[in-house]
Amino acid sequence: MDVVIYHNPDCGTSRNTLALIRNAGLEPHIVEYLKTPPTRARIVDLVKRMGVSLRHVIREKGTPFAELGLADPSLSDDALLAAIERHPILLNRPIVVTSRGVRLCRPSEEVIDLLPPQLGAFVKEDGERIVDESGRRAASA
């Protein structure tokens, strides 16, 4: 299975998502989107395939969201896309693409539904157990 992850290695959720992909026995194509931002057309395509609004994939925390006035509901998608192009950090992460779909994986365990079965136990960086030794979602997940 081909897997693409739009990844920020400084983000714990993104690192956990990448680790869950690898825990399913896959090595994804990693796009460090802050170094290699997706094009406007790619962002539009990803959002369409997710079946969500563009606002769903905009990150507020730790970004210039407020300073740019992006909470204004009258802003068009074109204006939001232009802001993302100028400030790729506004694109929320991680976004994962597989043959099973496209999803913003927040929380990281959202990626499990896009993957083959997990190969073993998985614990997030914060100690939360997500997958048990049998490769099944843990009761707390």
mmCIF file of N, CA and C in Angstrom:
data_model
loop_
_atom_site.group_PDB
_atom_site.id
_atom_site.type_symbol
_atom_site.label_atom_id
_atom_site.label_comp_id
_atom_site.label_asym_id
_atom_site.label_seq_id
_atom_site.Cartn_x
_atom_site.Cartn_y
_atom_site.Cartn_z
ATOM 1 N N MET A 1 0.847 -1.182 0.000
ATOM 2 C CA MET A 1 0.000 0.000 0.000
ATOM 3 C C MET A 1 0.885 1.236 0.000
ATOM 4 N N ASP A 2 0.581 2.162 -0.888
ATOM 5 C CA ASP A 2 1.287 3.437 -0.906
ATOM 6 C C ASP A 2 0.680 4.360 0.140
ATOM 7 N N VAL A 3 1.541 5.031 0.890
ATOM 8 C CA VAL A 3 1.106 5.964 1.921
ATOM 9 C C VAL A 3 1.927 7.239 1.791
ATOM 10 N N VAL A 4 1.237 8.369 1.858
ATOM 11 C CA VAL A 4 1.897 9.670 1.877
ATOM 12 C C VAL A 4 1.478 10.352 3.165
ATOM 13 N N ILE A 5 2.454 10.923 3.873
ATOM 14 C CA ILE A 5 2.156 11.701 5.070
ATOM 15 C C ILE A 5 2.734 13.098 4.900
ATOM 16 N N TYR A 6 1.869 14.093 5.078
ATOM 17 C CA TYR A 6 2.310 15.490 5.118
ATOM 18 C C TYR A 6 2.670 15.729 6.575
ATOM 19 N N HIS A 7 3.953 15.833 6.833
ATOM 20 C CA HIS A 7 4.541 15.636 8.151
ATOM 21 C C HIS A 7 5.329 16.852 8.617
ATOM 22 N N ASN A 8 5.252 17.087 9.922
ATOM 23 C CA ASN A 8 6.116 18.066 10.583
ATOM 24 C C ASN A 8 6.840 17.315 11.696
ATOM 25 N N PRO A 9 8.137 17.071 11.559
ATOM 26 C CA PRO A 9 8.859 16.291 12.562
ATOM 27 C C PRO A 9 8.908 16.947 13.941
ATOM 28 N N ASP A 10 8.569 18.231 14.036
ATOM 29 C CA ASP A 10 8.541 18.909 15.332
ATOM 30 C C ASP A 10 7.209 18.727 16.057
ATOM 31 N N CYS A 11 6.258 18.070 15.435
ATOM 32 C CA CYS A 11 4.914 17.882 15.989
ATOM 33 C C CYS A 11 4.756 16.461 16.528
ATOM 34 N N GLY A 12 4.406 16.348 17.807
ATOM 35 C CA GLY A 12 4.225 15.039 18.428
ATOM 36 C C GLY A 12 3.132 14.224 17.768
ATOM 37 N N THR A 13 2.022 14.851 17.408
ATOM 38 C CA THR A 13 0.936 14.127 16.740
ATOM 39 C C THR A 13 1.414 13.579 15.408
ATOM 40 N N SER A 14 2.178 14.364 14.687
ATOM 41 C CA SER A 14 2.704 13.922 13.406
ATOM 42 C C SER A 14 3.698 12.766 13.597
ATOM 43 N N ARG A 15 4.557 12.873 14.595
ATOM 44 C CA ARG A 15 5.516 11.781 14.861
ATOM 45 C C ARG A 15 4.790 10.495 15.256
ATOM 46 N N ASN A 16 3.759 10.614 16.095
ATOM 47 C CA ASN A 16 2.994 9.426 16.491
ATOM 48 C C ASN A 16 2.285 8.805 15.291
ATOM 49 N N THR A 17 1.744 9.630 14.409
ATOM 50 C CA THR A 17 1.072 9.125 13.215
ATOM 51 C C THR A 17 2.060 8.383 12.326
ATOM 52 N N LEU A 18 3.229 8.959 12.124
ATOM 53 C CA LEU A 18 4.265 8.298 11.330
ATOM 54 C C LEU A 18 4.646 6.955 11.961
ATOM 55 N N ALA A 19 4.767 6.925 13.270
ATOM 56 C CA ALA A 19 5.121 5.680 13.959
ATOM 57 C C ALA A 19 4.014 4.634 13.810
ATOM 58 N N LEU A 20 2.755 5.045 13.837
ATOM 59 C CA LEU A 20 1.650 4.095 13.634
ATOM 60 C C LEU A 20 1.668 3.530 12.216
ATOM 61 N N ILE A 21 2.009 4.355 11.238
ATOM 62 C CA ILE A 21 2.132 3.867 9.859
ATOM 63 C C ILE A 21 3.217 2.791 9.808
ATOM 64 N N ARG A 22 4.329 3.073 10.417
ATOM 65 C CA ARG A 22 5.435 2.099 10.425
ATOM 66 C C ARG A 22 5.070 0.862 11.241
ATOM 67 N N ASN A 23 4.244 1.020 12.267
ATOM 68 C CA ASN A 23 3.803 -0.113 13.084
ATOM 69 C C ASN A 23 2.875 -1.037 12.288
ATOM 70 N N ALA A 24 2.356 -0.546 11.166
ATOM 71 C CA ALA A 24 1.550 -1.372 10.267
ATOM 72 C C ALA A 24 2.434 -2.018 9.188
ATOM 73 N N GLY A 25 3.741 -1.852 9.308
ATOM 74 C CA GLY A 25 4.675 -2.472 8.371
ATOM 75 C C GLY A 25 4.883 -1.698 7.084
ATOM 76 N N LEU A 26 4.543 -0.415 7.092
ATOM 77 C CA LEU A 26 4.660 0.397 5.891
ATOM 78 C C LEU A 26 5.709 1.487 6.070
ATOM 79 N N GLU A 27 6.370 1.818 4.996
ATOM 80 C CA GLU A 27 7.275 2.967 4.996
ATOM 81 C C GLU A 27 6.679 4.005 4.059
ATOM 82 N N PRO A 28 6.151 5.095 4.622
ATOM 83 C CA PRO A 28 5.457 6.074 3.792
ATOM 84 C C PRO A 28 6.409 7.001 3.044
ATOM 85 N N HIS A 29 5.837 7.657 2.061
ATOM 86 C CA HIS A 29 6.518 8.782 1.419
ATOM 87 C C HIS A 29 6.254 9.967 2.343
ATOM 88 N N ILE A 30 7.311 10.545 2.876
ATOM 89 C CA ILE A 30 7.191 11.629 3.845
ATOM 90 C C ILE A 30 7.395 12.961 3.137
ATOM 91 N N VAL A 31 6.388 13.820 3.237
ATOM 92 C CA VAL A 31 6.487 15.171 2.698
ATOM 93 C C VAL A 31 6.581 16.117 3.886
ATOM 94 N N GLU A 32 7.765 16.649 4.124
ATOM 95 C CA GLU A 32 7.918 17.658 5.179
ATOM 96 C C GLU A 32 7.390 18.956 4.592
ATOM 97 N N TYR A 33 6.110 19.196 4.841
ATOM 98 C CA TYR A 33 5.394 20.245 4.125
ATOM 99 C C TYR A 33 5.878 21.655 4.443
ATOM 100 N N LEU A 34 6.635 21.836 5.524
ATOM 101 C CA LEU A 34 7.199 23.161 5.775
ATOM 102 C C LEU A 34 8.409 23.415 4.877
ATOM 103 N N LYS A 35 9.099 22.340 4.479
ATOM 104 C CA LYS A 35 10.240 22.457 3.558
ATOM 105 C C LYS A 35 9.784 22.397 2.102
ATOM 106 N N THR A 36 8.774 21.570 1.834
ATOM 107 C CA THR A 36 8.250 21.375 0.490
ATOM 108 C C THR A 36 6.729 21.517 0.551
ATOM 109 N N PRO A 37 6.235 22.746 0.580
ATOM 110 C CA PRO A 37 4.786 22.948 0.719
ATOM 111 C C PRO A 37 4.016 22.396 -0.479
ATOM 112 N N PRO A 38 2.845 21.807 -0.208
ATOM 113 C CA PRO A 38 2.012 21.360 -1.327
ATOM 114 C C PRO A 38 1.487 22.568 -2.094
ATOM 115 N N THR A 39 1.243 22.371 -3.356
ATOM 116 C CA THR A 39 0.699 23.443 -4.181
ATOM 117 C C THR A 39 -0.742 23.739 -3.787
ATOM 118 N N ARG A 40 -1.223 24.867 -4.245
ATOM 119 C CA ARG A 40 -2.624 25.233 -4.017
ATOM 120 C C ARG A 40 -3.537 24.125 -4.559
ATOM 121 N N ALA A 41 -3.241 23.636 -5.758
ATOM 122 C CA ALA A 41 -4.062 22.585 -6.364
ATOM 123 C C ALA A 41 -4.042 21.315 -5.520
ATOM 124 N N ARG A 42 -2.892 20.971 -4.964
ATOM 125 C CA ARG A 42 -2.786 19.772 -4.126
ATOM 126 C C ARG A 42 -3.617 19.942 -2.850
ATOM 127 N N ILE A 43 -3.545 21.110 -2.239
ATOM 128 C CA ILE A 43 -4.328 21.359 -1.029
ATOM 129 C C ILE A 43 -5.817 21.239 -1.333
ATOM 130 N N VAL A 44 -6.251 21.853 -2.429
ATOM 131 C CA VAL A 44 -7.655 21.775 -2.823
ATOM 132 C C VAL A 44 -8.064 20.322 -3.038
ATOM 133 N N ASP A 45 -7.211 19.545 -3.700
ATOM 134 C CA ASP A 45 -7.495 18.129 -3.951
ATOM 135 C C ASP A 45 -7.592 17.345 -2.641
ATOM 136 N N LEU A 46 -6.660 17.563 -1.723
ATOM 137 C CA LEU A 46 -6.679 16.844 -0.447
ATOM 138 C C LEU A 46 -7.952 17.156 0.341
ATOM 139 N N VAL A 47 -8.308 18.426 0.392
ATOM 140 C CA VAL A 47 -9.509 18.846 1.124
ATOM 141 C C VAL A 47 -10.753 18.216 0.493
ATOM 142 N N LYS A 48 -10.809 18.229 -0.821
ATOM 143 C CA LYS A 48 -11.952 17.624 -1.522
ATOM 144 C C LYS A 48 -12.044 16.134 -1.208
ATOM 145 N N ARG A 49 -10.914 15.444 -1.251
ATOM 146 C CA ARG A 49 -10.904 14.005 -0.990
ATOM 147 C C ARG A 49 -11.241 13.679 0.461
ATOM 148 N N MET A 50 -10.961 14.595 1.378
ATOM 149 C CA MET A 50 -11.340 14.412 2.778
ATOM 150 C C MET A 50 -12.830 14.680 2.982
ATOM 151 N N GLY A 51 -13.420 15.446 2.075
ATOM 152 C CA GLY A 51 -14.822 15.784 2.215
ATOM 153 C C GLY A 51 -15.091 16.790 3.328
ATOM 154 N N VAL A 52 -14.142 17.708 3.512
ATOM 155 C CA VAL A 52 -14.265 18.718 4.561
ATOM 156 C C VAL A 52 -14.078 20.095 3.947
ATOM 157 N N SER A 53 -14.329 21.110 4.749
ATOM 158 C CA SER A 53 -14.080 22.476 4.279
ATOM 159 C C SER A 53 -12.599 22.796 4.426
ATOM 160 N N LEU A 54 -12.153 23.788 3.696
ATOM 161 C CA LEU A 54 -10.758 24.223 3.799
ATOM 162 C C LEU A 54 -10.439 24.649 5.234
ATOM 163 N N ARG A 55 -11.383 25.287 5.897
ATOM 164 C CA ARG A 55 -11.160 25.725 7.278
ATOM 165 C C ARG A 55 -10.833 24.558 8.214
ATOM 166 N N HIS A 56 -11.312 23.351 7.867
ATOM 167 C CA HIS A 56 -11.052 22.163 8.686
ATOM 168 C C HIS A 56 -9.558 21.829 8.769
ATOM 169 N N VAL A 57 -8.796 22.220 7.774
ATOM 170 C CA VAL A 57 -7.371 21.871 7.744
ATOM 171 C C VAL A 57 -6.467 23.061 8.045
ATOM 172 N N ILE A 58 -7.051 24.137 8.545
ATOM 173 C CA ILE A 58 -6.238 25.294 8.920
ATOM 174 C C ILE A 58 -5.920 25.220 10.403
ATOM 175 N N ARG A 59 -4.658 25.397 10.703
ATOM 176 C CA ARG A 59 -4.182 25.339 12.087
ATOM 177 C C ARG A 59 -4.140 26.754 12.656
ATOM 178 N N GLU A 60 -4.659 26.894 13.868
ATOM 179 C CA GLU A 60 -4.658 28.192 14.537
ATOM 180 C C GLU A 60 -3.486 28.316 15.510
ATOM 181 N N LYS A 61 -3.291 27.301 16.341
ATOM 182 C CA LYS A 61 -2.277 27.336 17.400
ATOM 183 C C LYS A 61 -0.865 27.369 16.811
ATOM 184 N N GLY A 62 -0.064 28.308 17.296
ATOM 185 C CA GLY A 62 1.333 28.373 16.871
ATOM 186 C C GLY A 62 1.526 28.862 15.453
ATOM 187 N N THR A 63 0.536 29.594 14.940
ATOM 188 C CA THR A 63 0.601 30.094 13.571
ATOM 189 C C THR A 63 0.200 31.569 13.555
ATOM 190 N N PRO A 64 0.345 32.232 12.410
ATOM 191 C CA PRO A 64 -0.110 33.635 12.305
ATOM 192 C C PRO A 64 -1.613 33.761 12.028
ATOM 193 N N PHE A 65 -2.395 32.742 12.356
ATOM 194 C CA PHE A 65 -3.833 32.723 12.099
ATOM 195 C C PHE A 65 -4.526 33.997 12.584
ATOM 196 N N ALA A 66 -4.350 34.326 13.863
ATOM 197 C CA ALA A 66 -5.033 35.492 14.439
ATOM 198 C C ALA A 66 -4.512 36.792 13.827
ATOM 199 N N GLU A 67 -3.189 36.888 13.696
ATOM 200 C CA GLU A 67 -2.594 38.116 13.159
ATOM 201 C C GLU A 67 -3.072 38.406 11.737
ATOM 202 N N LEU A 68 -3.361 37.344 10.986
ATOM 203 C CA LEU A 68 -3.804 37.507 9.598
ATOM 204 C C LEU A 68 -5.319 37.684 9.489
ATOM 205 N N GLY A 69 -6.012 37.607 10.626
ATOM 206 C CA GLY A 69 -7.464 37.788 10.612
ATOM 207 C C GLY A 69 -8.214 36.658 9.931
ATOM 208 N N LEU A 70 -7.668 35.442 9.998
ATOM 209 C CA LEU A 70 -8.256 34.323 9.266
ATOM 210 C C LEU A 70 -9.530 33.772 9.894
ATOM 211 N N ALA A 71 -9.883 34.222 11.086
ATOM 212 C CA ALA A 71 -11.139 33.786 11.706
ATOM 213 C C ALA A 71 -12.341 34.449 11.050
ATOM 214 N N ASP A 72 -12.103 35.470 10.255
ATOM 215 C CA ASP A 72 -13.183 36.194 9.579
ATOM 216 C C ASP A 72 -13.940 35.241 8.654
ATOM 217 N N PRO A 73 -15.222 34.956 8.967
ATOM 218 C CA PRO A 73 -15.974 33.991 8.156
ATOM 219 C C PRO A 73 -16.262 34.464 6.734
ATOM 220 N N SER A 74 -16.050 35.746 6.475
ATOM 221 C CA SER A 74 -16.310 36.249 5.119
ATOM 222 C C SER A 74 -15.145 35.996 4.157
ATOM 223 N N LEU A 75 -14.019 35.524 4.685
ATOM 224 C CA LEU A 75 -12.870 35.251 3.810
ATOM 225 C C LEU A 75 -13.179 34.086 2.879
ATOM 226 N N SER A 76 -12.821 34.245 1.635
ATOM 227 C CA SER A 76 -13.039 33.194 0.637
ATOM 228 C C SER A 76 -11.974 32.105 0.771
ATOM 229 N N ASP A 77 -12.267 30.965 0.155
ATOM 230 C CA ASP A 77 -11.262 29.898 0.109
ATOM 231 C C ASP A 77 -10.003 30.379 -0.602
ATOM 232 N N ASP A 78 -10.155 31.223 -1.621
ATOM 233 C CA ASP A 78 -8.976 31.755 -2.318
ATOM 234 C C ASP A 78 -8.095 32.552 -1.362
ATOM 235 N N ALA A 79 -8.707 33.351 -0.506
ATOM 236 C CA ALA A 79 -7.939 34.134 0.464
ATOM 237 C C ALA A 79 -7.255 33.215 1.471
ATOM 238 N N LEU A 80 -7.963 32.169 1.903
ATOM 239 C CA LEU A 80 -7.366 31.215 2.848
ATOM 240 C C LEU A 80 -6.216 30.452 2.195
ATOM 241 N N LEU A 81 -6.405 30.037 0.956
ATOM 242 C CA LEU A 81 -5.334 29.334 0.237
ATOM 243 C C LEU A 81 -4.118 30.226 0.045
ATOM 244 N N ALA A 82 -4.339 31.491 -0.242
ATOM 245 C CA ALA A 82 -3.221 32.426 -0.398
ATOM 246 C C ALA A 82 -2.457 32.543 0.914
ATOM 247 N N ALA A 83 -3.166 32.565 2.034
ATOM 248 C CA ALA A 83 -2.505 32.638 3.339
ATOM 249 C C ALA A 83 -1.684 31.381 3.595
ATOM 250 N N ILE A 84 -2.236 30.218 3.260
ATOM 251 C CA ILE A 84 -1.500 28.953 3.441
ATOM 252 C C ILE A 84 -0.257 28.931 2.554
ATOM 253 N N GLU A 85 -0.381 29.437 1.344
ATOM 254 C CA GLU A 85 0.778 29.483 0.446
ATOM 255 C C GLU A 85 1.887 30.351 1.035
ATOM 256 N N ARG A 86 1.515 31.483 1.628
ATOM 257 C CA ARG A 86 2.512 32.381 2.227
ATOM 258 C C ARG A 86 3.052 31.835 3.553
ATOM 259 N N HIS A 87 2.203 31.077 4.266
ATOM 260 C CA HIS A 87 2.559 30.574 5.604
ATOM 261 C C HIS A 87 2.157 29.096 5.695
ATOM 262 N N PRO A 88 2.972 28.180 5.168
ATOM 263 C CA PRO A 88 2.599 26.760 5.158
ATOM 264 C C PRO A 88 2.293 26.189 6.550
ATOM 265 N N ILE A 89 2.790 26.834 7.611
ATOM 266 C CA ILE A 89 2.512 26.364 8.973
ATOM 267 C C ILE A 89 1.008 26.402 9.265
ATOM 268 N N LEU A 90 0.249 27.144 8.471
ATOM 269 C CA LEU A 90 -1.206 27.205 8.648
ATOM 270 C C LEU A 90 -1.900 25.906 8.250
ATOM 271 N N LEU A 91 -1.227 25.061 7.486
ATOM 272 C CA LEU A 91 -1.808 23.776 7.103
ATOM 273 C C LEU A 91 -1.657 22.825 8.276
ATOM 274 N N ASN A 92 -2.780 22.347 8.780
ATOM 275 C CA ASN A 92 -2.738 21.440 9.921
ATOM 276 C C ASN A 92 -2.141 20.104 9.495
ATOM 277 N N ARG A 93 -1.606 19.398 10.446
ATOM 278 C CA ARG A 93 -0.922 18.139 10.165
ATOM 279 C C ARG A 93 -1.200 17.148 11.265
ATOM 280 N N PRO A 94 -0.932 15.917 10.963
ATOM 281 C CA PRO A 94 -0.495 15.330 9.699
ATOM 282 C C PRO A 94 -1.689 14.959 8.823
ATOM 283 N N ILE A 95 -1.525 15.131 7.552
ATOM 284 C CA ILE A 95 -2.516 14.650 6.594
ATOM 285 C C ILE A 95 -1.918 13.395 5.976
ATOM 286 N N VAL A 96 -2.728 12.322 5.952
ATOM 287 C CA VAL A 96 -2.263 11.043 5.431
ATOM 288 C C VAL A 96 -3.145 10.629 4.261
ATOM 289 N N VAL A 97 -2.483 10.136 3.210
ATOM 290 C CA VAL A 97 -3.158 9.689 2.002
ATOM 291 C C VAL A 97 -2.835 8.219 1.783
ATOM 292 N N THR A 98 -3.877 7.382 1.674
ATOM 293 C CA THR A 98 -3.702 5.975 1.311
ATOM 294 C C THR A 98 -4.807 5.618 0.324
ATOM 295 N N SER A 99 -4.782 4.385 -0.151
ATOM 296 C CA SER A 99 -5.855 3.931 -1.047
ATOM 297 C C SER A 99 -7.186 3.844 -0.315
ATOM 298 N N ARG A 100 -7.160 3.888 1.003
ATOM 299 C CA ARG A 100 -8.390 3.835 1.807
ATOM 300 C C ARG A 100 -8.952 5.217 2.127
ATOM 301 N N GLY A 101 -8.261 6.260 1.719
ATOM 302 C CA GLY A 101 -8.782 7.595 1.947
ATOM 303 C C GLY A 101 -7.723 8.607 2.310
ATOM 304 N N VAL A 102 -8.197 9.805 2.605
ATOM 305 C CA VAL A 102 -7.347 10.929 2.997
ATOM 306 C C VAL A 102 -7.925 11.472 4.288
ATOM 307 N N ARG A 103 -7.047 11.742 5.250
ATOM 308 C CA ARG A 103 -7.552 12.190 6.544
ATOM 309 C C ARG A 103 -6.529 13.067 7.246
ATOM 310 N N LEU A 104 -7.057 14.084 7.940
ATOM 311 C CA LEU A 104 -6.257 14.833 8.905
ATOM 312 C C LEU A 104 -6.244 13.974 10.156
ATOM 313 N N CYS A 105 -5.084 13.503 10.549
ATOM 314 C CA CYS A 105 -4.975 12.513 11.627
ATOM 315 C C CYS A 105 -4.689 13.183 12.966
ATOM 316 N N ARG A 106 -5.702 13.851 13.467
ATOM 317 C CA ARG A 106 -5.687 14.460 14.786
ATOM 318 C C ARG A 106 -6.915 13.959 15.508
ATOM 319 N N PRO A 107 -6.791 13.090 16.456
ATOM 320 C CA PRO A 107 -5.565 12.549 17.034
ATOM 321 C C PRO A 107 -4.903 11.525 16.105
ATOM 322 N N SER A 108 -3.697 11.167 16.440
ATOM 323 C CA SER A 108 -2.887 10.317 15.578
ATOM 324 C C SER A 108 -3.525 8.969 15.279
ATOM 325 N N GLU A 109 -4.318 8.436 16.193
ATOM 326 C CA GLU A 109 -4.919 7.115 15.967
ATOM 327 C C GLU A 109 -5.964 7.125 14.846
ATOM 328 N N GLU A 110 -6.341 8.305 14.351
ATOM 329 C CA GLU A 110 -7.225 8.397 13.191
ATOM 330 C C GLU A 110 -6.622 7.678 11.986
ATOM 331 N N VAL A 111 -5.306 7.561 11.952
ATOM 332 C CA VAL A 111 -4.646 6.936 10.811
ATOM 333 C C VAL A 111 -4.913 5.431 10.744
ATOM 334 N N ILE A 112 -5.238 4.800 11.853
ATOM 335 C CA ILE A 112 -5.402 3.343 11.888
ATOM 336 C C ILE A 112 -6.432 2.870 10.868
ATOM 337 N N ASP A 113 -7.513 3.629 10.683
ATOM 338 C CA ASP A 113 -8.554 3.233 9.732
ATOM 339 C C ASP A 113 -8.097 3.298 8.278
ATOM 340 N N LEU A 114 -6.983 3.960 8.020
ATOM 341 C CA LEU A 114 -6.467 4.082 6.653
ATOM 342 C C LEU A 114 -5.412 3.031 6.324
ATOM 343 N N LEU A 115 -5.089 2.175 7.302
ATOM 344 C CA LEU A 115 -3.947 1.275 7.182
ATOM 345 C C LEU A 115 -4.337 -0.197 7.285
ATOM 346 N N PRO A 116 -3.424 -1.090 6.851
ATOM 347 C CA PRO A 116 -3.605 -2.504 7.171
ATOM 348 C C PRO A 116 -3.454 -2.681 8.685
ATOM 349 N N PRO A 117 -3.740 -3.869 9.210
ATOM 350 C CA PRO A 117 -3.658 -4.074 10.658
ATOM 351 C C PRO A 117 -2.284 -3.726 11.238
ATOM 352 N N GLN A 118 -2.320 -3.246 12.463
ATOM 353 C CA GLN A 118 -1.090 -2.962 13.203
ATOM 354 C C GLN A 118 -0.390 -4.292 13.508
ATOM 355 N N LEU A 119 0.935 -4.271 13.531
ATOM 356 C CA LEU A 119 1.709 -5.499 13.708
ATOM 357 C C LEU A 119 1.996 -5.832 15.161
ATOM 358 N N GLY A 120 1.733 -4.905 16.051
ATOM 359 C CA GLY A 120 1.994 -5.138 17.467
ATOM 360 C C GLY A 120 1.563 -3.946 18.282
ATOM 361 N N ALA A 121 1.969 -3.940 19.517
ATOM 362 C CA ALA A 121 1.577 -2.884 20.446
ATOM 363 C C ALA A 121 2.133 -1.531 20.003
ATOM 364 N N PHE A 122 1.394 -0.473 20.402
ATOM 365 C CA PHE A 122 1.861 0.886 20.133
ATOM 366 C C PHE A 122 1.444 1.786 21.281
ATOM 367 N N VAL A 123 2.429 2.559 21.752
ATOM 368 C CA VAL A 123 2.207 3.534 22.812
ATOM 369 C C VAL A 123 2.685 4.882 22.286
ATOM 370 N N LYS A 124 1.829 5.897 22.427
ATOM 371 C CA LYS A 124 2.196 7.245 21.990
ATOM 372 C C LYS A 124 3.359 7.781 22.824
ATOM 373 N N GLU A 125 3.969 8.833 22.334
ATOM 374 C CA GLU A 125 5.083 9.468 23.044
ATOM 375 C C GLU A 125 4.698 9.892 24.455
ATOM 376 N N ASP A 126 3.420 10.227 24.665
ATOM 377 C CA ASP A 126 2.985 10.666 25.995
ATOM 378 C C ASP A 126 2.628 9.504 26.917
ATOM 379 N N GLY A 127 2.799 8.271 26.441
ATOM 380 C CA GLY A 127 2.539 7.088 27.251
ATOM 381 C C GLY A 127 1.162 6.479 27.054
ATOM 382 N N GLU A 128 0.295 7.114 26.253
ATOM 383 C CA GLU A 128 -1.046 6.566 26.022
ATOM 384 C C GLU A 128 -0.950 5.325 25.142
ATOM 385 N N ARG A 129 -1.524 4.228 25.613
ATOM 386 C CA ARG A 129 -1.521 2.967 24.875
ATOM 387 C C ARG A 129 -2.649 3.007 23.844
ATOM 388 N N ILE A 130 -2.295 2.838 22.580
ATOM 389 C CA ILE A 130 -3.249 2.933 21.478
ATOM 390 C C ILE A 130 -3.565 1.566 20.889
ATOM 391 N N VAL A 131 -2.547 0.713 20.776
ATOM 392 C CA VAL A 131 -2.696 -0.606 20.163
ATOM 393 C C VAL A 131 -2.129 -1.641 21.125
ATOM 394 N N ASP A 132 -2.874 -2.754 21.300
ATOM 395 C CA ASP A 132 -2.409 -3.802 22.216
ATOM 396 C C ASP A 132 -1.426 -4.743 21.516
ATOM 397 N N GLU A 133 -0.946 -5.709 22.234
ATOM 398 C CA GLU A 133 0.070 -6.645 21.715
ATOM 399 C C GLU A 133 -0.415 -7.447 20.509
ATOM 400 N N SER A 134 -1.745 -7.580 20.385
ATOM 401 C CA SER A 134 -2.329 -8.317 19.263
ATOM 402 C C SER A 134 -2.545 -7.448 18.032
ATOM 403 N N GLY A 135 -2.195 -6.168 18.129
ATOM 404 C CA GLY A 135 -2.379 -5.267 16.999
ATOM 405 C C GLY A 135 -3.767 -4.663 16.927
ATOM 406 N N ARG A 136 -4.568 -4.849 17.976
ATOM 407 C CA ARG A 136 -5.915 -4.277 18.016
ATOM 408 C C ARG A 136 -5.917 -2.990 18.833
ATOM 409 N N ARG A 137 -6.880 -2.111 18.515
ATOM 410 C CA ARG A 137 -7.008 -0.876 19.281
ATOM 411 C C ARG A 137 -7.166 -1.211 20.761
ATOM 412 N N ALA A 138 -6.412 -0.519 21.564
ATOM 413 C CA ALA A 138 -6.485 -0.715 23.008
ATOM 414 C C ALA A 138 -7.816 -0.143 23.500
ATOM 415 N N ALA A 139 -8.277 -0.609 24.637
ATOM 416 C CA ALA A 139 -9.580 -0.212 25.181
ATOM 417 C C ALA A 139 -9.678 1.298 25.365
ATOM 418 N N SER A 140 -8.571 1.952 25.693
ATOM 419 C CA SER A 140 -8.603 3.399 25.933
ATOM 420 C C SER A 140 -8.629 4.204 24.640
ATOM 421 N N ALA A 141 -8.329 3.569 23.507
ATOM 422 C CA ALA A 141 -8.257 4.306 22.225
ATOM 423 C C ALA A 141 -9.621 4.524 21.623
#
